[in-house]
Coordinates of C-alpha atoms in Angstrom, one line a residue:
M1 CA -116.0 -229.3 13.8
D2 CA -114.6 -226.5 16.0
S3 CA -116.2 -223.3 14.6
S4 CA -113.1 -221.2 15.4
L5 CA -111.0 -223.6 13.3
S6 CA -113.5 -223.4 10.5
S7 CA -113.3 -219.6 10.6
R8 CA -109.5 -219.6 10.4
Q9 CA -109.5 -222.0 7.5
S10 CA -111.9 -219.8 5.5
I11 CA -109.3 -217.0 5.6
V12 CA -106.4 -218.9 4.0
T13 CA -107.4 -221.5 1.5
D14 CA -103.9 -222.6 0.6
A15 CA -101.3 -222.4 3.3
S16 CA -98.8 -224.7 1.6
N17 CA -96.7 -221.8 0.3
L18 CA -96.7 -219.7 3.4
S19 CA -93.7 -219.2 5.6
V20 CA -93.4 -217.7 9.1
V21 CA -92.1 -214.1 9.0
A22 CA -91.1 -212.1 12.0
P23 CA -93.1 -208.8 12.3
Q24 CA -91.1 -205.8 11.2
N25 CA -91.4 -202.1 12.1
I26 CA -94.6 -202.5 14.0
S27 CA -95.6 -199.2 15.6
R28 CA -96.3 -199.3 19.3
Q29 CA -98.8 -196.5 18.9
P30 CA -101.4 -197.3 16.2
K31 CA -103.5 -194.2 15.6
D32 CA -106.8 -196.0 15.0
N33 CA -106.8 -198.6 17.8
P34 CA -108.0 -197.3 21.2
M35 CA -107.2 -200.7 22.8
T36 CA -103.5 -200.1 22.4
S37 CA -101.3 -197.6 24.1
K38 CA -97.7 -196.2 24.0
A39 CA -94.8 -198.3 25.1
P40 CA -95.0 -199.1 28.9
D41 CA -93.0 -197.1 31.3
Y42 CA -90.9 -200.1 32.4
F43 CA -89.2 -200.1 29.0
S44 CA -87.2 -197.2 30.2
H45 CA -86.3 -198.7 33.6
E46 CA -82.7 -199.6 34.2
E47 CA -83.5 -203.0 35.5
F48 CA -85.5 -203.9 32.3
Q49 CA -82.7 -202.6 30.1
N50 CA -80.0 -204.5 32.0
R51 CA -82.0 -207.8 31.8
S52 CA -82.7 -207.2 28.1
R53 CA -79.0 -206.8 27.6
K54 CA -78.3 -210.0 29.5
L55 CA -80.9 -211.8 27.4
K56 CA -79.0 -210.9 24.2
E57 CA -75.7 -212.0 25.7
I58 CA -77.2 -215.3 26.8
K59 CA -78.4 -215.9 23.2
D60 CA -75.0 -214.9 21.9
L61 CA -73.4 -217.5 24.1
G62 CA -75.6 -220.2 22.5
V63 CA -77.9 -220.8 25.4
E64 CA -81.6 -221.0 24.7
P65 CA -83.3 -218.8 27.2
Y66 CA -86.8 -220.1 26.5
P67 CA -86.7 -223.8 25.8
H68 CA -89.9 -225.7 24.8
K69 CA -90.0 -228.3 27.6
F70 CA -88.6 -229.5 30.9
T71 CA -89.9 -232.4 32.9
P72 CA -89.5 -232.1 36.7
S73 CA -89.7 -235.3 38.6
T74 CA -90.9 -233.8 41.9
T75 CA -91.8 -230.6 43.7
A76 CA -90.2 -228.8 46.6
A77 CA -93.0 -229.8 49.0
E78 CA -92.7 -233.4 48.1
L79 CA -89.0 -233.5 48.6
I80 CA -89.2 -231.7 52.0
A81 CA -92.0 -234.0 53.1
H82 CA -90.2 -237.2 52.1
Y83 CA -86.6 -236.5 52.9
S84 CA -86.4 -233.8 55.6
D85 CA -86.2 -236.4 58.4
K86 CA -84.3 -239.1 56.6
T87 CA -80.5 -239.7 56.6
I88 CA -79.4 -239.2 53.0
G89 CA -75.8 -238.1 53.3
H90 CA -73.8 -234.8 53.0
S91 CA -72.5 -232.8 50.1
E92 CA -69.5 -235.2 49.6
E93 CA -71.9 -238.1 48.9
A94 CA -74.1 -235.9 46.7
S95 CA -71.0 -234.9 44.8
L96 CA -70.3 -238.5 44.0
G97 CA -73.9 -239.2 43.0
K98 CA -74.5 -241.5 46.0
T99 CA -77.6 -239.7 47.3
P100 CA -81.1 -239.6 45.7
S101 CA -81.2 -238.0 42.3
V102 CA -83.9 -235.4 41.6
T103 CA -85.1 -233.0 38.9
L104 CA -86.9 -229.9 39.9
A105 CA -88.0 -226.6 38.4
G106 CA -88.9 -223.2 39.9
R107 CA -88.2 -219.5 40.2
L108 CA -84.9 -218.3 41.6
V109 CA -85.8 -216.1 44.7
L110 CA -82.5 -216.0 46.5
F111 CA -78.8 -216.3 45.4
R112 CA -75.6 -215.8 47.4
A113 CA -72.1 -216.8 46.2
M114 CA -69.7 -218.3 48.8
G115 CA -66.3 -219.1 47.3
K116 CA -66.4 -222.2 45.1
N117 CA -70.1 -222.7 46.0
A118 CA -73.2 -220.6 45.6
F119 CA -76.4 -221.2 47.5
A120 CA -79.9 -220.3 46.2
H121 CA -83.6 -220.9 46.9
I122 CA -85.8 -222.2 44.1
Q123 CA -89.6 -221.6 44.6
N124 CA -92.4 -223.3 42.8
G125 CA -96.1 -223.6 43.5
S126 CA -95.6 -226.0 46.4
G127 CA -92.8 -224.2 48.3
R128 CA -89.1 -223.5 48.4
I129 CA -86.0 -225.6 48.6
Q130 CA -82.2 -224.8 48.8
I131 CA -79.9 -225.4 45.8
M132 CA -76.1 -225.5 45.9
F133 CA -74.1 -224.7 42.8
N134 CA -70.5 -225.9 42.6
R135 CA -67.8 -224.3 40.5
D136 CA -66.3 -227.6 39.5
Q137 CA -69.4 -229.8 38.9
T138 CA -72.3 -227.6 38.0
E139 CA -73.0 -227.3 34.3
V140 CA -75.4 -225.0 32.4
E141 CA -77.4 -226.6 29.6
G142 CA -76.1 -225.2 26.2
F143 CA -73.3 -223.2 27.7
K144 CA -69.7 -223.8 26.7
P145 CA -66.9 -222.2 28.9
S146 CA -64.9 -219.6 26.9
G147 CA -62.0 -217.2 27.2
Q148 CA -59.0 -217.2 29.5
G149 CA -57.9 -215.4 32.6
E150 CA -60.1 -212.6 33.7
E151 CA -62.1 -212.9 30.5
S152 CA -63.0 -216.5 31.1
L153 CA -66.6 -217.4 31.7
N154 CA -67.4 -220.7 33.3
A155 CA -70.7 -222.1 34.4
M156 CA -70.5 -220.5 37.9
K157 CA -69.7 -217.1 36.5
F158 CA -72.5 -217.5 33.9
L159 CA -75.0 -218.0 36.8
E160 CA -73.6 -215.1 38.8
K161 CA -73.5 -212.6 35.9
K162 CA -76.3 -213.6 33.5
I163 CA -79.0 -215.1 35.8
D164 CA -81.2 -212.8 37.9
L165 CA -83.6 -213.3 40.8
G166 CA -87.0 -214.2 39.2
D167 CA -85.5 -216.3 36.4
I168 CA -87.0 -219.8 36.1
L169 CA -84.5 -222.7 36.3
G170 CA -84.5 -226.4 35.9
I171 CA -82.3 -228.2 38.3
E172 CA -80.9 -231.8 38.1
G173 CA -78.8 -233.0 40.9
N174 CA -78.5 -235.0 44.2
L175 CA -80.0 -234.4 47.6
F176 CA -78.0 -233.9 50.8
H177 CA -78.3 -232.2 54.2
T178 CA -76.1 -229.3 55.1
N179 CA -74.3 -229.2 58.4
K180 CA -77.2 -227.3 59.8
G181 CA -79.6 -230.0 58.6
E182 CA -81.2 -228.1 55.7
L183 CA -82.3 -230.2 52.8
T184 CA -80.4 -229.1 49.7
I185 CA -80.0 -230.1 46.0
F186 CA -76.4 -230.4 44.8
A187 CA -76.9 -229.0 41.3
K188 CA -75.2 -231.0 38.6
K189 CA -77.0 -229.5 35.7
V190 CA -78.9 -226.2 35.4
T191 CA -81.3 -225.4 32.5
L192 CA -82.4 -221.8 32.0
L193 CA -86.2 -222.2 31.4
C194 CA -87.2 -218.5 31.3
K195 CA -85.1 -215.3 31.4
T196 CA -87.2 -212.7 33.1
L197 CA -87.1 -209.0 32.1
L198 CA -88.7 -207.5 35.1
P199 CA -87.5 -207.8 38.8
L200 CA -89.4 -209.2 41.7
P201 CA -90.6 -206.8 44.4
D202 CA -88.1 -206.0 47.2
K203 CA -87.4 -209.2 49.1
H204 CA -87.6 -207.4 52.5
A205 CA -90.6 -205.0 52.0
G206 CA -92.5 -207.5 49.8
L207 CA -95.6 -206.6 48.0
T208 CA -97.4 -204.4 50.5
D209 CA -99.6 -202.2 48.3
K210 CA -103.0 -204.0 48.4
E211 CA -104.3 -202.4 45.2
L212 CA -101.2 -203.5 43.3
R213 CA -101.5 -207.0 44.7
Y214 CA -105.1 -207.3 43.3
R215 CA -104.2 -205.7 40.0
K216 CA -101.1 -207.8 39.5
R217 CA -102.1 -211.0 41.1
W218 CA -99.1 -212.9 39.4
L219 CA -96.7 -210.8 41.6
D220 CA -98.9 -211.5 44.7
L221 CA -98.7 -215.3 44.1
I222 CA -95.0 -215.2 43.6
C223 CA -94.3 -213.1 46.8
S224 CA -97.0 -214.4 49.2
P225 CA -97.2 -218.1 49.9
E226 CA -100.3 -217.5 52.0
V227 CA -102.1 -216.1 48.9
T228 CA -101.3 -219.3 47.1
S229 CA -102.7 -221.3 50.0
T230 CA -105.9 -219.4 49.8
F231 CA -106.4 -220.3 46.2
L232 CA -105.4 -223.9 46.8
A233 CA -108.1 -224.0 49.4
R234 CA -110.6 -222.5 47.0
S235 CA -109.8 -225.3 44.5
K236 CA -110.3 -227.9 47.2
I237 CA -113.6 -226.3 48.2
M238 CA -114.9 -226.5 44.6
S239 CA -113.8 -230.1 44.3
E240 CA -115.5 -231.0 47.6
I241 CA -118.7 -229.2 46.6
R242 CA -118.9 -231.2 43.4
K243 CA -118.3 -234.5 45.3
Y244 CA -121.0 -233.6 47.8
F245 CA -123.6 -232.9 45.2
A246 CA -122.7 -236.0 43.3
E247 CA -123.1 -238.1 46.4
H248 CA -126.6 -236.7 46.8
H249 CA -127.5 -237.6 43.2
F250 CA -127.4 -234.1 41.7
M251 CA -126.5 -233.8 38.0
E252 CA -124.1 -230.9 37.1
V253 CA -125.4 -228.9 34.1
E254 CA -124.4 -225.9 32.1
T255 CA -126.8 -223.2 31.0
P256 CA -126.3 -220.0 28.9
V257 CA -124.4 -217.0 30.2
L258 CA -125.7 -214.8 27.4
Q259 CA -129.5 -214.5 27.5
G260 CA -132.2 -212.7 25.6
M261 CA -134.2 -212.3 28.8
Y262 CA -132.9 -211.9 32.3
G263 CA -134.4 -212.9 35.6
G264 CA -134.1 -215.0 38.8
A265 CA -132.9 -212.1 40.9
E266 CA -133.4 -208.4 41.5
A267 CA -130.4 -206.8 39.9
R268 CA -129.3 -204.5 37.1
P269 CA -127.9 -206.6 34.2
F270 CA -125.0 -206.0 31.9
T271 CA -126.2 -205.5 28.3
T272 CA -124.5 -206.3 25.0
K273 CA -125.5 -206.9 21.4
L274 CA -125.5 -210.1 19.4
N275 CA -124.4 -208.7 16.0
A276 CA -125.5 -211.8 14.0
L277 CA -129.1 -211.2 15.0
D278 CA -128.9 -207.5 15.6
Q279 CA -130.4 -208.2 19.0
E280 CA -129.9 -206.8 22.5
M281 CA -128.6 -209.5 24.9
F282 CA -128.0 -209.7 28.7
M283 CA -125.3 -211.3 30.8
R284 CA -127.2 -213.6 33.3
I285 CA -127.9 -212.2 36.7
A286 CA -128.9 -215.7 38.1
L287 CA -128.9 -219.3 37.1
E288 CA -132.4 -220.0 38.4
I289 CA -134.7 -219.7 35.4
S290 CA -132.8 -222.1 33.1
L291 CA -132.4 -224.7 35.9
K292 CA -136.1 -224.7 36.7
K293 CA -136.8 -225.4 33.0
L294 CA -134.7 -228.5 33.3
I295 CA -136.7 -229.6 36.3
V296 CA -139.8 -229.2 34.2
G297 CA -138.1 -231.3 31.6
G298 CA -137.8 -234.2 34.0
L299 CA -134.3 -233.9 35.4
P300 CA -134.8 -234.7 39.1
R301 CA -131.9 -232.9 40.7
V302 CA -129.6 -230.4 39.0
F303 CA -126.9 -228.0 40.0
E304 CA -124.7 -225.5 38.2
I305 CA -121.5 -223.7 39.3
G306 CA -121.1 -220.7 37.1
K307 CA -120.4 -217.0 36.7
V308 CA -123.2 -214.4 37.1
F309 CA -123.0 -210.7 36.4
R310 CA -124.7 -207.8 38.2
N311 CA -124.2 -204.2 37.2
E312 CA -124.0 -203.0 40.8
G313 CA -121.5 -201.7 43.4
I314 CA -118.0 -202.8 44.1
D315 CA -116.9 -203.3 47.8
R316 CA -115.3 -205.9 50.0
N317 CA -118.3 -208.2 49.7
H318 CA -119.4 -207.5 46.1
N319 CA -117.8 -208.0 42.7
P320 CA -119.8 -207.3 39.5
E321 CA -118.8 -210.8 38.2
F322 CA -119.0 -213.6 40.8
T323 CA -119.5 -217.4 41.1
M324 CA -122.8 -218.9 42.1
I325 CA -124.0 -222.4 42.9
E326 CA -127.7 -223.0 42.2
A327 CA -129.3 -226.3 42.8
Y328 CA -132.8 -227.6 42.4
A329 CA -134.3 -230.9 43.7
A330 CA -137.7 -232.1 42.6
Y331 CA -140.0 -233.4 45.5
W332 CA -138.0 -231.5 48.1
D333 CA -139.2 -228.5 50.2
Y334 CA -137.3 -225.8 52.0
N335 CA -136.9 -228.0 55.1
D336 CA -135.0 -230.6 53.0
M337 CA -132.9 -227.9 51.5
M338 CA -132.0 -226.4 54.9
R339 CA -130.7 -229.8 56.1
F340 CA -128.8 -230.2 52.8
V341 CA -127.2 -226.8 53.0
E342 CA -126.1 -227.0 56.6
K343 CA -124.6 -230.4 56.0
L344 CA -122.7 -229.1 53.0
Y345 CA -121.1 -226.4 55.2
E346 CA -120.3 -228.9 57.9
H347 CA -118.8 -231.2 55.3
L348 CA -116.6 -228.5 53.9
A349 CA -115.4 -227.4 57.3
L350 CA -114.4 -230.9 58.2
Q351 CA -112.6 -231.4 54.9
L352 CA -110.7 -228.1 55.1
H353 CA -110.1 -227.7 58.8
G354 CA -110.6 -231.3 60.2
S355 CA -113.2 -229.8 62.5
T356 CA -116.6 -228.2 62.4
K357 CA -115.1 -225.1 64.0
V358 CA -113.7 -222.5 61.7
P359 CA -111.4 -219.6 62.7
A360 CA -112.8 -216.2 61.7
R361 CA -112.8 -212.5 62.7
H362 CA -115.7 -210.6 64.2
P363 CA -117.0 -208.3 61.4
Q364 CA -117.5 -205.4 63.8
T365 CA -114.6 -205.7 66.2
G366 CA -112.0 -207.6 64.2
E367 CA -111.5 -209.9 67.2
P368 CA -110.9 -213.6 66.6
V369 CA -114.1 -215.7 66.7
E370 CA -114.7 -219.4 66.2
I371 CA -117.6 -220.3 63.9
D372 CA -119.1 -223.8 64.6
M373 CA -120.7 -225.3 61.5
K374 CA -122.0 -228.3 63.4
T375 CA -125.5 -229.2 62.5
P376 CA -128.3 -228.5 63.2
W377 CA -128.1 -224.8 62.9
I378 CA -130.3 -222.2 64.7
R379 CA -133.6 -221.7 62.9
M380 CA -136.0 -218.8 63.5
S381 CA -138.6 -216.9 61.4
M382 CA -137.8 -213.4 60.3
K383 CA -140.4 -212.1 62.7
E384 CA -139.0 -214.2 65.6
S385 CA -135.5 -212.9 64.8
I386 CA -136.7 -209.3 65.0
Q387 CA -138.3 -210.0 68.3
K388 CA -135.2 -211.7 69.7
Y389 CA -132.4 -209.4 68.4
G390 CA -134.3 -206.1 67.9
N391 CA -136.8 -206.5 70.8
L392 CA -139.6 -205.5 68.4
N393 CA -142.9 -207.2 67.7
V394 CA -143.6 -206.2 64.1
D395 CA -147.2 -207.3 64.3
E396 CA -147.8 -204.5 66.7
L397 CA -146.1 -201.9 64.6
S398 CA -147.8 -199.7 62.0
E399 CA -146.1 -199.0 58.6
A400 CA -145.5 -195.4 59.7
Q401 CA -143.7 -196.6 62.8
M402 CA -141.5 -198.9 60.8
R403 CA -140.7 -196.2 58.3
S404 CA -139.7 -193.9 61.2
M405 CA -137.5 -196.5 62.8
L406 CA -135.7 -197.2 59.5
E407 CA -135.2 -193.5 58.9
E408 CA -133.8 -193.0 62.4
S409 CA -131.4 -195.9 61.9
G410 CA -129.5 -194.0 59.2
H411 CA -129.0 -197.3 57.3
A412 CA -131.8 -197.0 54.8
D413 CA -132.5 -194.6 51.9
P414 CA -135.4 -192.3 53.0
Q415 CA -136.7 -192.1 49.4
K416 CA -136.8 -195.8 49.0
I417 CA -138.4 -196.3 52.4
K418 CA -141.5 -194.3 51.3
A419 CA -142.3 -196.7 48.5
L420 CA -141.9 -199.9 50.6
S421 CA -144.9 -202.2 51.2
R422 CA -145.4 -203.6 54.7
G423 CA -143.6 -206.9 53.9
L424 CA -140.6 -205.0 52.5
L425 CA -140.6 -202.7 55.6
I426 CA -140.3 -205.9 57.7
A427 CA -137.5 -207.2 55.6
A428 CA -135.7 -203.8 55.8
L429 CA -136.2 -203.7 59.6
F430 CA -134.6 -207.2 59.8
E431 CA -131.6 -206.0 57.9
V432 CA -131.1 -203.1 60.3
T433 CA -131.9 -204.7 63.6
V434 CA -131.0 -208.4 63.2
E435 CA -128.2 -209.0 60.7
P436 CA -125.5 -207.4 62.8
F437 CA -126.1 -210.1 65.5
L438 CA -126.0 -213.2 63.2
I439 CA -122.5 -214.3 63.9
Q440 CA -123.0 -218.1 64.3
P441 CA -124.9 -220.0 61.6
H442 CA -128.6 -219.1 61.4
H443 CA -131.4 -220.1 59.1
I444 CA -133.9 -217.2 58.9
I445 CA -137.1 -218.6 57.5
D446 CA -140.6 -217.5 56.5
H447 CA -140.2 -214.2 54.7
P448 CA -142.8 -211.7 53.4
I449 CA -144.1 -212.6 50.0
E450 CA -143.1 -209.2 48.6
T451 CA -139.4 -210.2 48.9
T452 CA -139.6 -212.7 46.0
P453 CA -142.0 -213.6 43.2
L454 CA -140.6 -217.1 42.8
C455 CA -141.4 -218.7 46.1
K456 CA -144.4 -220.9 47.2
P457 CA -146.8 -219.3 49.8
H458 CA -146.5 -220.9 53.3
R459 CA -148.4 -224.2 53.8
D460 CA -149.6 -223.0 57.3
P461 CA -152.9 -221.2 56.6
K462 CA -152.3 -218.6 59.3
L463 CA -148.8 -217.8 58.0
R464 CA -150.1 -217.8 54.5
E465 CA -152.8 -215.3 55.5
E466 CA -150.0 -213.1 56.9
G467 CA -148.4 -213.1 53.5
L468 CA -145.4 -215.3 54.3
V469 CA -143.6 -217.6 51.9
E470 CA -141.4 -220.7 52.4
R471 CA -138.1 -219.0 52.0
F472 CA -135.0 -219.2 54.1
E473 CA -131.7 -217.2 54.0
S474 CA -128.7 -218.5 56.0
F475 CA -126.4 -216.1 57.7
I476 CA -122.9 -216.4 59.1
L477 CA -120.7 -213.5 60.3
T478 CA -123.7 -211.1 59.6
Q479 CA -123.5 -212.1 55.9
E480 CA -126.2 -213.9 53.9
I481 CA -124.6 -217.1 52.6
C482 CA -127.5 -218.6 50.8
N483 CA -131.0 -218.0 49.6
A484 CA -133.5 -220.9 49.2
Y485 CA -137.2 -221.5 48.5
S486 CA -139.9 -224.1 48.3
E487 CA -140.3 -223.1 44.6
L488 CA -143.5 -221.7 43.3
N489 CA -145.1 -224.0 40.7
D490 CA -148.6 -222.6 40.5
P491 CA -148.6 -221.0 36.9
V492 CA -151.5 -218.6 37.7
M493 CA -149.9 -217.2 40.8
Q494 CA -146.5 -217.2 39.1
R495 CA -147.8 -215.0 36.3
Q496 CA -149.5 -212.6 38.8
L497 CA -146.3 -212.1 40.8
L498 CA -144.1 -211.7 37.7
E499 CA -146.5 -209.2 36.2
Q500 CA -146.3 -207.2 39.4
Q501 CA -142.5 -207.3 39.2
A502 CA -142.6 -206.2 35.6
A503 CA -144.9 -203.4 36.5
R504 CA -142.3 -202.2 39.0
R505 CA -139.7 -202.2 36.3
D506 CA -141.9 -200.2 34.0
A507 CA -142.4 -197.7 36.8
G508 CA -138.6 -197.2 37.0
D509 CA -137.3 -199.9 39.3
E510 CA -134.0 -200.8 37.5
E511 CA -133.5 -204.0 39.6
A512 CA -136.9 -205.5 38.7
S513 CA -136.9 -208.1 35.9
P514 CA -139.1 -208.0 32.8
L515 CA -141.9 -210.5 32.2
D516 CA -140.4 -213.8 31.0
E517 CA -143.1 -215.5 28.9
D518 CA -140.8 -218.4 28.0
F519 CA -140.4 -219.3 31.7
L520 CA -144.2 -218.9 32.3
E521 CA -144.9 -221.3 29.5
A522 CA -142.5 -223.9 31.0
V523 CA -144.3 -223.6 34.4
C524 CA -147.6 -224.1 32.6
Q525 CA -146.1 -227.4 31.3
G526 CA -145.9 -228.5 34.9
M527 CA -143.1 -228.4 37.5
P528 CA -143.2 -230.9 40.4
P529 CA -142.9 -229.7 44.0
T530 CA -139.3 -228.4 44.1
S531 CA -136.8 -226.7 46.4
G532 CA -134.0 -224.6 45.1
V533 CA -131.0 -222.8 46.6
G534 CA -128.4 -220.2 45.5
I535 CA -125.0 -220.0 47.3
G536 CA -122.4 -217.4 46.6
V537 CA -119.1 -219.3 46.2
D538 CA -116.9 -216.4 46.8
R539 CA -118.4 -215.6 50.2
L540 CA -118.3 -219.3 51.0
V541 CA -114.5 -219.3 50.3
M542 CA -114.1 -216.0 52.3
L543 CA -115.7 -217.7 55.2
L544 CA -113.7 -221.0 55.1
T545 CA -110.3 -219.2 54.5
N546 CA -110.9 -216.4 57.0
S547 CA -110.5 -213.8 54.2
H548 CA -111.5 -210.2 54.9
S549 CA -112.4 -209.2 51.3
I550 CA -113.9 -210.8 48.3
R551 CA -110.9 -209.5 46.4
D552 CA -108.7 -211.9 48.5
V553 CA -110.5 -215.0 47.0
L554 CA -110.8 -213.8 43.4
Y555 CA -107.7 -214.1 41.1
F556 CA -108.5 -211.0 39.2
P557 CA -111.1 -208.8 41.0
W558 CA -112.5 -205.6 39.6
M559 CA -111.0 -202.5 41.1
K560 CA -112.5 -199.0 41.3

């Protein structure tokens, strides 16, 4: 049984004698509820008041302004694609019903009266199409002409006087081409589907305030077809990701968002409280730990697409709530995962752009640049990349020299630099000297062990001795696009590394995770050789849609 339904039924034990009563005299400013506020400013705006008056007049005329249902037979895009180049007749044939009959719904975004006819544009999620209303033939559902002389109100006058831009209409009529060749619907019947009380942004200036666009995404979607295109692309990307994983025999799973213990990444969590148990809880910062437990349980390949939450900064590349893909494959190593990841990106580019080449903008100059997702991608170790792009041999540098270089760069916190181990100094030097040059796809492999407590030490004895692990991060346009390991499955070493991380947390490192005994017990049960990867979906969508900010690919991003 649905628990929410059960809860509702427990409040009212006998509903047979209840009736629906409209709320009366509800104060807009309850004193004891901080979640409510005074009436919004737009209540006093002239446009809101005018439309509210029209709403009452429409009801008084017997027209239902908010009907329950309307069934369109097609969309604007489908009509344009199918009929734009076909000979279907002119308005005379449409008037007689000799042309294709269609039913369409959408938002009124343009209206101009021209004598006995009026022309309009109706917009829905697929695009726009022109509508022609006719004084003699167009009817309005539920409306009956009334009055005489100047006081008379026919269907055409109803549309002109009671309908506003932004209102949602249902149109039934016949197609035709105007003398200029524009595909148009001759409206025989109009149904008012939603009377709007607020106007659209100015049709010429549009919605130019970026912050307003992000805060009121519904207006952005109405006014900006390119924004709708971005989110349609996001939907297609998500669909293709799932297809790709399914084709490679991965099972999609769902794991808890609310957790009693957090881990799998270095980040500050959001905390909350589970009242039923009087227990502090955390919003997950990664998907990793739960998915590895499923590998221990015998599921060979798993992946999850889900929200994670990190109580950190907000900028064009970071949002506190974001979407991740994490995937784990038993009996793979990081080489298998590298091939899998680069082929995923190649597949997505081909599905979205029909080519492995994706248009983008250079992050430093803003100039157009073409990113080629064609496999195989460039591979180099972290040390090799510092040698190539930074012209530095880190094996010949002392820790003091690296600290000095980082301080001189101006891109690192001097206080944090002092506490960094040699491996973390190398990683920081990579960020400063290499990342700005990683425009085309790169896999950066073989990282210092201090960068992660969850990765298997390198199989090469020499590299293992140097303290390197089988980890890779992939970069495009200077941004990390994924993080992957040959996963650590040695329970003794895993405990040692997680205890070190927990000690850093106890010493004041807010991004270090606490010791997770439940996870350590699972690893003791035995996890096969496994490779795992984490991919930020929002950055992936940014890349494939040539979007400058993460806010452009999230419906409702957090704003400062």
